[in-house]
């Protein structure tokens, strides 16, 4: 039991490991860009989890679940010394005028998507009626996807409680913002979207199997990468959720790629785009286009 | 929506109570306090395993952030299993750690623990000594696990030979738990066990 090992705990791009390590007064740990290494006894999973939560808390306390809308120009200041990113920010500024940041807790794709789409539905009441119908139809899929009825009903009810707010139209903007910053409601919405994503993957396993690396089955993938909270999302999650709800999502990629533009991908391909997200490695925020429909 | 965690547990508690597994006496839960933050679970050792016939008590603690984080579960009944600490009862099971999902329930947890008892994962051990025995001396593992089941969980199968060895060690001043642990971890080699205790 004397053996020690360093367990790498992945951190988000905007987490400051140096500050965390400096403020850490227990066992020695070290860090690089992507990981904080927690030195611990082998088999002390409980301890690792506890420290992982401390790191998460540190990240969380720096950003609200959903922030206020801010001028997209604020991104320019973030990348003042970085040419690759600067040209991409300039490109974005030609197409978008606002950004809304989300908490980088691994749930950001779901939370950003939900808030952006719900906010749109406030002023698109016909689309809202269609969306409600899709959700009710989709519930049947969820019932056959092997989830416990007890929890499924629980999540569905709370999700619908939030969806009902949208019937009040644009006057409910403040209320929507408040609800998305209430940890419980907000997380219930995230969980329900995770369940929808998972059931879409399972019901179309033949198709989605091609996207999965290694020898995991779709069901295993869902158990490991979709259903648990805080697990980050990739293309496959976005395709599944946007297809299940029939909502087009455009993701703008800000990465180290050589292009001078922030390249766009639409999910599903060729769909009518209703939600715009900004992707930076490991994280999604909401974008507001200049010429919104 | 005050007290999400306790609301959820209340509903799940009902789910377990009404489940067919309870009807078959295979799982059970019991409340320990009024706000549903601490429960006691019980699972029956699965058939055709060394745990058959035993009843295993579990401590279940529900965190305030439930169901977004998993319940904390450990064995109160001593058990000899590669993924359960023979000392502390701590459990190594993915769904109690990073693969917990908010859609899971107490019933899922109890059934998963039964499944774990039936199919150990020696390559991801909680108790390295037990895991080594499981891989290198499978027959000794089975009779040792049976002996633990009968000693602590009311199981039916006890090896006369093992009982005699334990008595012998108790005769020279060991207590029963200490003797059983030492003999079990030394693959029932009396000399090694004595060395481990008094060495």
mmCIF file of C-alpha atoms in Angstrom, chain A:
data_model
loop_
_atom_site.group_PDB
_atom_site.id
_atom_site.type_symbol
_atom_site.label_atom_id
_atom_site.label_comp_id
_atom_site.label_asym_id
_atom_site.label_seq_id
_atom_site.Cartn_x
_atom_site.Cartn_y
_atom_site.Cartn_z
ATOM 1 C CA UNK A 1 0.000 0.000 0.000
ATOM 2 C CA UNK A 2 3.075 2.227 0.098
ATOM 3 C CA UNK A 3 3.031 2.635 -3.670
ATOM 4 C CA UNK A 4 2.328 6.118 -4.898
ATOM 5 C CA UNK A 5 1.251 7.160 -8.336
ATOM 6 C CA UNK A 6 0.454 10.409 -10.055
ATOM 7 C CA UNK A 7 -3.033 10.471 -11.462
ATOM 8 C CA UNK A 8 -3.535 12.964 -14.294
ATOM 9 C CA UNK A 9 -6.794 14.887 -13.959
ATOM 10 C CA UNK A 10 -7.680 16.649 -17.226
ATOM 11 C CA UNK A 11 -8.496 20.339 -16.922
ATOM 12 C CA UNK A 12 -10.290 22.718 -19.249
ATOM 13 C CA UNK A 13 -8.373 25.129 -21.443
ATOM 14 C CA UNK A 14 -9.210 28.172 -19.348
ATOM 15 C CA UNK A 15 -8.401 26.570 -15.990
ATOM 16 C CA UNK A 16 -5.268 27.946 -14.361
ATOM 17 C CA UNK A 17 -3.333 24.936 -12.964
ATOM 18 C CA UNK A 18 -0.536 27.152 -11.619
ATOM 19 C CA UNK A 19 -2.963 29.100 -9.424
ATOM 20 C CA UNK A 20 -4.574 25.883 -8.252
ATOM 21 C CA UNK A 21 -1.247 24.283 -7.364
ATOM 22 C CA UNK A 22 -0.092 27.445 -5.573
ATOM 23 C CA UNK A 23 -3.222 27.474 -3.454
ATOM 24 C CA UNK A 24 -3.005 23.776 -2.703
ATOM 25 C CA UNK A 25 -1.640 23.086 0.724
ATOM 26 C CA UNK A 26 -1.621 19.307 0.948
ATOM 27 C CA UNK A 27 0.427 16.691 -0.872
ATOM 28 C CA UNK A 28 2.738 17.841 -3.650
ATOM 29 C CA UNK A 29 1.189 17.885 -7.078
ATOM 30 C CA UNK A 30 2.441 19.136 -10.382
ATOM 31 C CA UNK A 31 0.879 20.176 -13.657
ATOM 32 C CA UNK A 32 1.253 20.854 -17.360
ATOM 33 C CA UNK A 33 -1.066 22.537 -19.868
ATOM 34 C CA UNK A 34 -3.679 19.835 -19.924
ATOM 35 C CA UNK A 35 -3.482 17.987 -16.633
ATOM 36 C CA UNK A 36 -3.081 18.452 -12.937
ATOM 37 C CA UNK A 37 -1.298 15.393 -11.517
ATOM 38 C CA UNK A 38 -2.570 14.309 -8.164
ATOM 39 C CA UNK A 39 -0.038 12.224 -6.294
ATOM 40 C CA UNK A 40 -1.893 9.607 -4.364
ATOM 41 C CA UNK A 41 -1.855 6.083 -3.027
ATOM 42 C CA UNK A 42 -2.830 3.497 -5.566
ATOM 43 C CA UNK A 43 -6.437 2.397 -5.071
ATOM 44 C CA UNK A 44 -7.483 5.573 -3.347
ATOM 45 C CA UNK A 45 -10.144 6.335 -5.884
ATOM 46 C CA UNK A 46 -12.217 8.182 -3.315
ATOM 47 C CA UNK A 47 -9.384 10.623 -2.708
ATOM 48 C CA UNK A 48 -8.858 11.175 -6.420
ATOM 49 C CA UNK A 49 -12.545 11.894 -6.865
ATOM 50 C CA UNK A 50 -12.533 14.334 -4.002
ATOM 51 C CA UNK A 51 -9.605 16.232 -5.520
ATOM 52 C CA UNK A 52 -11.145 16.160 -8.935
ATOM 53 C CA UNK A 53 -14.179 17.833 -7.384
ATOM 54 C CA UNK A 54 -11.960 20.483 -5.799
ATOM 55 C CA UNK A 55 -10.469 21.279 -9.197
ATOM 56 C CA UNK A 56 -13.928 21.383 -10.716
ATOM 57 C CA UNK A 57 -15.140 23.710 -8.000
ATOM 58 C CA UNK A 58 -12.234 26.019 -8.693
ATOM 59 C CA UNK A 59 -13.188 26.169 -12.367
ATOM 60 C CA UNK A 60 -16.872 26.552 -11.641
ATOM 61 C CA UNK A 61 -16.570 29.424 -9.269
ATOM 62 C CA UNK A 62 -14.951 31.502 -11.992
ATOM 63 C CA UNK A 63 -17.893 31.391 -14.460
ATOM 64 C CA UNK A 64 -21.698 31.348 -14.087
ATOM 65 C CA UNK A 65 -23.576 28.414 -15.596
ATOM 66 C CA UNK A 66 -24.823 30.875 -18.215
ATOM 67 C CA UNK A 67 -23.372 34.397 -18.333
ATOM 68 C CA UNK A 68 -24.845 37.670 -19.535
ATOM 69 C CA UNK A 69 -24.523 38.459 -23.226
ATOM 70 C CA UNK A 70 -21.336 40.384 -23.939
ATOM 71 C CA UNK A 71 -19.829 42.164 -26.881
ATOM 72 C CA UNK A 72 -17.878 39.748 -29.094
ATOM 73 C CA UNK A 73 -15.086 42.336 -29.175
ATOM 74 C CA UNK A 74 -14.074 41.047 -25.743
ATOM 75 C CA UNK A 75 -12.501 38.044 -27.491
ATOM 76 C CA UNK A 76 -9.970 40.284 -29.241
ATOM 77 C CA UNK A 77 -8.438 41.251 -25.923
ATOM 78 C CA UNK A 78 -8.096 37.585 -24.928
ATOM 79 C CA UNK A 79 -5.859 36.800 -27.903
ATOM 80 C CA UNK A 80 -3.927 40.015 -28.257
ATOM 81 C CA UNK A 81 -0.571 38.248 -28.698
ATOM 82 C CA UNK A 82 -1.779 35.391 -30.859
ATOM 83 C CA UNK A 83 -1.900 35.911 -34.625
ATOM 84 C CA UNK A 84 -3.663 32.684 -35.555
ATOM 85 C CA UNK A 85 -6.482 33.353 -33.121
ATOM 86 C CA UNK A 86 -6.643 37.065 -33.885
ATOM 87 C CA UNK A 87 -7.417 36.543 -37.547
ATOM 88 C CA UNK A 88 -10.134 34.100 -36.543
ATOM 89 C CA UNK A 89 -11.637 36.561 -34.090
ATOM 90 C CA UNK A 90 -11.676 39.199 -36.856
ATOM 91 C CA UNK A 91 -13.490 36.748 -39.085
ATOM 92 C CA UNK A 92 -16.027 36.039 -36.343
ATOM 93 C CA UNK A 93 -16.606 39.759 -35.788
ATOM 94 C CA UNK A 94 -17.787 40.059 -39.390
ATOM 95 C CA UNK A 95 -20.520 37.501 -38.753
ATOM 96 C CA UNK A 96 -21.418 37.729 -35.073
ATOM 97 C CA UNK A 97 -21.833 40.566 -32.585
ATOM 98 C CA UNK A 98 -22.378 38.923 -29.196
ATOM 99 C CA UNK A 99 -21.101 35.997 -27.186
ATOM 100 C CA UNK A 100 -22.595 34.382 -24.097
ATOM 101 C CA UNK A 101 -20.170 32.327 -22.027
ATOM 102 C CA UNK A 102 -21.039 29.090 -20.264
ATOM 103 C CA UNK A 103 -19.431 27.316 -17.346
ATOM 104 C CA UNK A 104 -16.657 24.953 -18.515
ATOM 105 C CA UNK A 105 -17.831 21.938 -16.532
ATOM 106 C CA UNK A 106 -18.027 19.322 -19.282
ATOM 107 C CA UNK A 107 -21.764 19.978 -19.667
ATOM 108 C CA UNK A 108 -21.216 23.157 -21.660
ATOM 109 C CA UNK A 109 -22.378 21.821 -25.026
ATOM 110 C CA UNK A 110 -25.758 20.734 -23.668
ATOM 111 C CA UNK A 111 -26.235 23.811 -21.521
ATOM 112 C CA UNK A 112 -25.169 26.224 -24.278
ATOM 113 C CA UNK A 113 -27.384 24.490 -26.823
ATOM 114 C CA UNK A 114 -30.410 24.423 -24.529
ATOM 115 C CA UNK A 115 -30.147 28.046 -23.501
ATOM 116 C CA UNK A 116 -29.502 29.306 -27.043
ATOM 117 C CA UNK A 117 -32.382 27.339 -28.517
ATOM 118 C CA UNK A 118 -34.825 28.106 -25.710
ATOM 119 C CA UNK A 119 -33.969 31.779 -25.967
ATOM 120 C CA UNK A 120 -34.755 31.627 -29.686
ATOM 121 C CA UNK A 121 -38.075 29.872 -29.013
ATOM 122 C CA UNK A 122 -39.195 32.780 -26.810
ATOM 123 C CA UNK A 123 -39.603 34.805 -29.998
ATOM 124 C CA UNK A 124 -40.512 31.893 -32.324
ATOM 125 C CA UNK A 125 -43.730 30.598 -30.834
ATOM 126 C CA UNK A 126 -44.753 28.433 -33.798
ATOM 127 C CA UNK A 127 -41.418 26.666 -33.708
ATOM 128 C CA UNK A 128 -41.939 26.299 -29.965
ATOM 129 C CA UNK A 129 -45.181 24.360 -30.531
ATOM 130 C CA UNK A 130 -43.361 22.041 -32.957
ATOM 131 C CA UNK A 131 -40.561 21.563 -30.452
ATOM 132 C CA UNK A 132 -43.007 20.527 -27.724
ATOM 133 C CA UNK A 133 -44.472 17.939 -30.060
ATOM 134 C CA UNK A 134 -41.010 16.581 -30.888
ATOM 135 C CA UNK A 135 -40.210 16.281 -27.182
ATOM 136 C CA UNK A 136 -43.421 14.369 -26.494
ATOM 137 C CA UNK A 137 -42.781 12.004 -29.421
ATOM 138 C CA UNK A 138 -39.193 11.581 -28.350
ATOM 139 C CA UNK A 139 -40.299 10.503 -24.891
ATOM 140 C CA UNK A 140 -41.545 7.238 -26.410
ATOM 141 C CA UNK A 141 -38.013 6.595 -27.687
ATOM 142 C CA UNK A 142 -36.626 7.214 -24.238
ATOM 143 C CA UNK A 143 -39.067 4.736 -22.715
ATOM 144 C CA UNK A 144 -37.663 1.994 -24.946
ATOM 145 C CA UNK A 145 -34.010 2.864 -24.328
ATOM 146 C CA UNK A 146 -33.655 1.025 -21.059
ATOM 147 C CA UNK A 147 -33.825 3.922 -18.584
ATOM 148 C CA UNK A 148 -35.577 3.502 -15.266
ATOM 149 C CA UNK A 149 -39.149 4.827 -15.528
ATOM 150 C CA UNK A 150 -38.851 6.477 -12.134
ATOM 151 C CA UNK A 151 -35.928 8.681 -13.101
ATOM 152 C CA UNK A 152 -37.092 9.223 -16.658
ATOM 153 C CA UNK A 153 -40.449 10.639 -15.469
ATOM 154 C CA UNK A 154 -38.617 12.772 -12.954
ATOM 155 C CA UNK A 155 -36.335 14.324 -15.592
ATOM 156 C CA UNK A 156 -39.099 14.667 -18.151
ATOM 157 C CA UNK A 157 -41.355 16.533 -15.720
ATOM 158 C CA UNK A 158 -38.678 19.008 -14.721
ATOM 159 C CA UNK A 159 -37.549 19.490 -18.321
ATOM 160 C CA UNK A 160 -41.151 20.268 -19.330
ATOM 161 C CA UNK A 161 -41.455 22.682 -16.418
ATOM 162 C CA UNK A 162 -38.614 24.678 -17.988
ATOM 163 C CA UNK A 163 -40.044 24.278 -21.503
ATOM 164 C CA UNK A 164 -43.393 25.674 -20.290
ATOM 165 C CA UNK A 165 -41.678 28.941 -19.373
ATOM 166 C CA UNK A 166 -41.123 29.525 -23.100
ATOM 167 C CA UNK A 167 -44.868 29.806 -23.748
ATOM 168 C CA UNK A 168 -44.736 33.228 -22.055
ATOM 169 C CA UNK A 169 -42.725 34.588 -24.971
ATOM 170 C CA UNK A 170 -40.003 37.246 -24.859
ATOM 171 C CA UNK A 171 -41.191 38.610 -21.509
ATOM 172 C CA UNK A 172 -39.806 35.420 -19.939
ATOM 173 C CA UNK A 173 -36.209 36.171 -20.978
ATOM 174 C CA UNK A 174 -35.162 37.075 -17.417
ATOM 175 C CA UNK A 175 -36.894 34.046 -15.949
ATOM 176 C CA UNK A 176 -35.157 31.734 -18.427
ATOM 177 C CA UNK A 177 -31.805 33.221 -17.495
ATOM 178 C CA UNK A 178 -32.545 32.736 -13.803
ATOM 179 C CA UNK A 179 -33.676 29.132 -14.234
ATOM 180 C CA UNK A 180 -30.558 28.248 -16.241
ATOM 181 C CA UNK A 181 -28.415 29.635 -13.445
ATOM 182 C CA UNK A 182 -30.260 27.565 -10.837
ATOM 183 C CA UNK A 183 -27.958 24.567 -10.520
ATOM 184 C CA UNK A 184 -30.728 21.986 -10.053
ATOM 185 C CA UNK A 185 -33.019 23.072 -12.878
ATOM 186 C CA UNK A 186 -30.078 23.678 -15.144
ATOM 187 C CA UNK A 187 -28.591 20.246 -14.471
ATOM 188 C CA UNK A 188 -31.958 18.558 -14.929
ATOM 189 C CA UNK A 189 -32.112 20.064 -18.420
ATOM 190 C CA UNK A 190 -28.578 18.825 -19.131
ATOM 191 C CA UNK A 191 -29.398 15.314 -17.958
ATOM 192 C CA UNK A 192 -32.551 15.143 -20.074
ATOM 193 C CA UNK A 193 -30.599 16.199 -23.182
ATOM 194 C CA UNK A 194 -27.998 13.565 -22.351
ATOM 195 C CA UNK A 195 -30.731 10.945 -22.221
ATOM 196 C CA UNK A 196 -32.130 12.095 -25.568
ATOM 197 C CA UNK A 197 -28.642 11.956 -27.096
ATOM 198 C CA UNK A 198 -28.013 8.509 -25.678
ATOM 199 C CA UNK A 199 -31.304 7.073 -26.893
ATOM 200 C CA UNK A 200 -30.760 8.550 -30.376
ATOM 201 C CA UNK A 201 -27.358 6.820 -30.513
ATOM 202 C CA UNK A 202 -28.725 3.503 -29.289
ATOM 203 C CA UNK A 203 -31.738 3.508 -31.630
ATOM 204 C CA UNK A 204 -29.484 4.212 -34.634
ATOM 205 C CA UNK A 205 -26.561 2.130 -33.461
ATOM 206 C CA UNK A 206 -25.734 0.775 -36.930
ATOM 207 C CA UNK A 207 -25.090 4.275 -38.244
ATOM 208 C CA UNK A 208 -23.309 5.747 -35.222
ATOM 209 C CA UNK A 209 -21.109 2.704 -34.624
ATOM 210 C CA UNK A 210 -18.891 3.932 -37.498
ATOM 211 C CA UNK A 211 -17.949 7.056 -35.536
ATOM 212 C CA UNK A 212 -16.701 5.207 -32.503
ATOM 213 C CA UNK A 213 -13.016 4.545 -32.111
ATOM 214 C CA UNK A 214 -11.740 1.365 -30.520
ATOM 215 C CA UNK A 215 -13.904 -1.674 -29.912
ATOM 216 C CA UNK A 216 -16.571 -0.119 -27.728
ATOM 217 C CA UNK A 217 -20.210 -0.823 -28.531
ATOM 218 C CA UNK A 218 -22.682 2.052 -28.782
ATOM 219 C CA UNK A 219 -24.241 1.009 -25.491
ATOM 220 C CA UNK A 220 -20.854 1.065 -23.736
ATOM 221 C CA UNK A 221 -20.060 4.407 -25.327
ATOM 222 C CA UNK A 222 -23.343 5.846 -24.029
ATOM 223 C CA UNK A 223 -22.671 4.545 -20.517
ATOM 224 C CA UNK A 224 -19.174 5.993 -20.488
ATOM 225 C CA UNK A 225 -19.333 9.180 -22.566
ATOM 226 C CA UNK A 226 -22.935 10.361 -22.846
ATOM 227 C CA UNK A 227 -25.043 9.541 -19.792
ATOM 228 C CA UNK A 228 -22.643 10.560 -16.982
ATOM 229 C CA UNK A 229 -22.637 14.270 -16.086
ATOM 230 C CA UNK A 230 -19.530 16.340 -16.810
ATOM 231 C CA UNK A 231 -18.461 14.179 -19.798
ATOM 232 C CA UNK A 232 -17.515 16.399 -22.707
ATOM 233 C CA UNK A 233 -19.215 16.284 -26.091
ATOM 234 C CA UNK A 234 -17.786 15.591 -29.506
ATOM 235 C CA UNK A 235 -19.181 15.571 -33.062
ATOM 236 C CA UNK A 236 -21.074 12.348 -32.499
ATOM 237 C CA UNK A 237 -22.998 13.812 -29.543
ATOM 238 C CA UNK A 238 -23.852 16.950 -31.514
ATOM 239 C CA UNK A 239 -25.037 15.013 -34.554
ATOM 240 C CA UNK A 240 -27.193 12.770 -32.390
ATOM 241 C CA UNK A 241 -28.833 15.556 -30.392
ATOM 242 C CA UNK A 242 -29.417 17.868 -33.365
ATOM 243 C CA UNK A 243 -30.957 14.987 -35.336
ATOM 244 C CA UNK A 244 -33.126 13.783 -32.473
ATOM 245 C CA UNK A 245 -34.594 17.268 -31.939
ATOM 246 C CA UNK A 246 -34.428 18.356 -35.588
ATOM 247 C CA UNK A 247 -32.598 21.552 -34.671
ATOM 248 C CA UNK A 248 -29.723 22.707 -36.880
ATOM 249 C CA UNK A 249 -26.569 23.697 -34.971
ATOM 250 C CA UNK A 250 -23.657 25.648 -36.478
ATOM 251 C CA UNK A 251 -20.400 25.270 -34.601
ATOM 252 C CA UNK A 252 -17.592 27.762 -35.283
ATOM 253 C CA UNK A 253 -14.192 26.265 -34.581
ATOM 254 C CA UNK A 254 -11.478 28.440 -33.051
ATOM 255 C CA UNK A 255 -8.413 26.248 -32.939
ATOM 256 C CA UNK A 256 -4.803 26.125 -34.038
ATOM 257 C CA UNK A 257 -5.768 25.150 -37.587
ATOM 258 C CA UNK A 258 -4.051 27.197 -40.318
ATOM 259 C CA UNK A 259 -7.222 28.702 -41.792
ATOM 260 C CA UNK A 260 -7.716 32.444 -41.209
ATOM 261 C CA UNK A 261 -11.429 31.832 -40.679
ATOM 262 C CA UNK A 262 -13.183 30.201 -37.769
ATOM 263 C CA UNK A 263 -14.446 27.266 -39.797
ATOM 264 C CA UNK A 264 -18.141 26.385 -39.545
ATOM 265 C CA UNK A 265 -19.660 22.920 -39.314
ATOM 266 C CA UNK A 266 -23.404 22.468 -39.508
ATOM 267 C CA UNK A 267 -25.098 19.604 -37.700
ATOM 268 C CA UNK A 268 -26.869 17.758 -39.198
ATOM 269 C CA UNK A 269 -25.176 18.667 -42.475
ATOM 270 C CA UNK A 270 -27.313 20.912 -44.691
ATOM 271 C CA UNK A 271 -29.868 21.665 -41.975
ATOM 272 C CA UNK A 272 -31.555 25.001 -41.273
ATOM 273 C CA UNK A 273 -29.272 26.537 -38.656
ATOM 274 C CA UNK A 274 -31.031 27.762 -35.522
ATOM 275 C CA UNK A 275 -28.293 27.709 -32.905
ATOM 276 C CA UNK A 276 -24.748 29.088 -33.223
ATOM 277 C CA UNK A 277 -21.988 27.894 -30.915
ATOM 278 C CA UNK A 278 -18.340 28.808 -30.599
ATOM 279 C CA UNK A 279 -15.944 25.921 -29.994
ATOM 280 C CA UNK A 280 -12.560 26.438 -28.426
ATOM 281 C CA UNK A 281 -10.630 23.299 -27.473
ATOM 282 C CA UNK A 282 -12.637 21.601 -24.738
ATOM 283 C CA UNK A 283 -15.368 24.222 -24.526
ATOM 284 C CA UNK A 284 -18.555 25.627 -26.109
ATOM 285 C CA UNK A 285 -20.043 29.145 -25.774
ATOM 286 C CA UNK A 286 -23.058 30.742 -27.480
ATOM 287 C CA UNK A 287 -22.708 33.099 -30.468
ATOM 288 C CA UNK A 288 -25.245 35.671 -31.734
ATOM 289 C CA UNK A 289 -25.176 36.287 -35.525
ATOM 290 C CA UNK A 290 -25.446 39.843 -36.821
ATOM 291 C CA UNK A 291 -28.210 38.942 -39.255
ATOM 292 C CA UNK A 292 -30.330 36.596 -37.126
ATOM 293 C CA UNK A 293 -33.585 35.389 -38.725
#
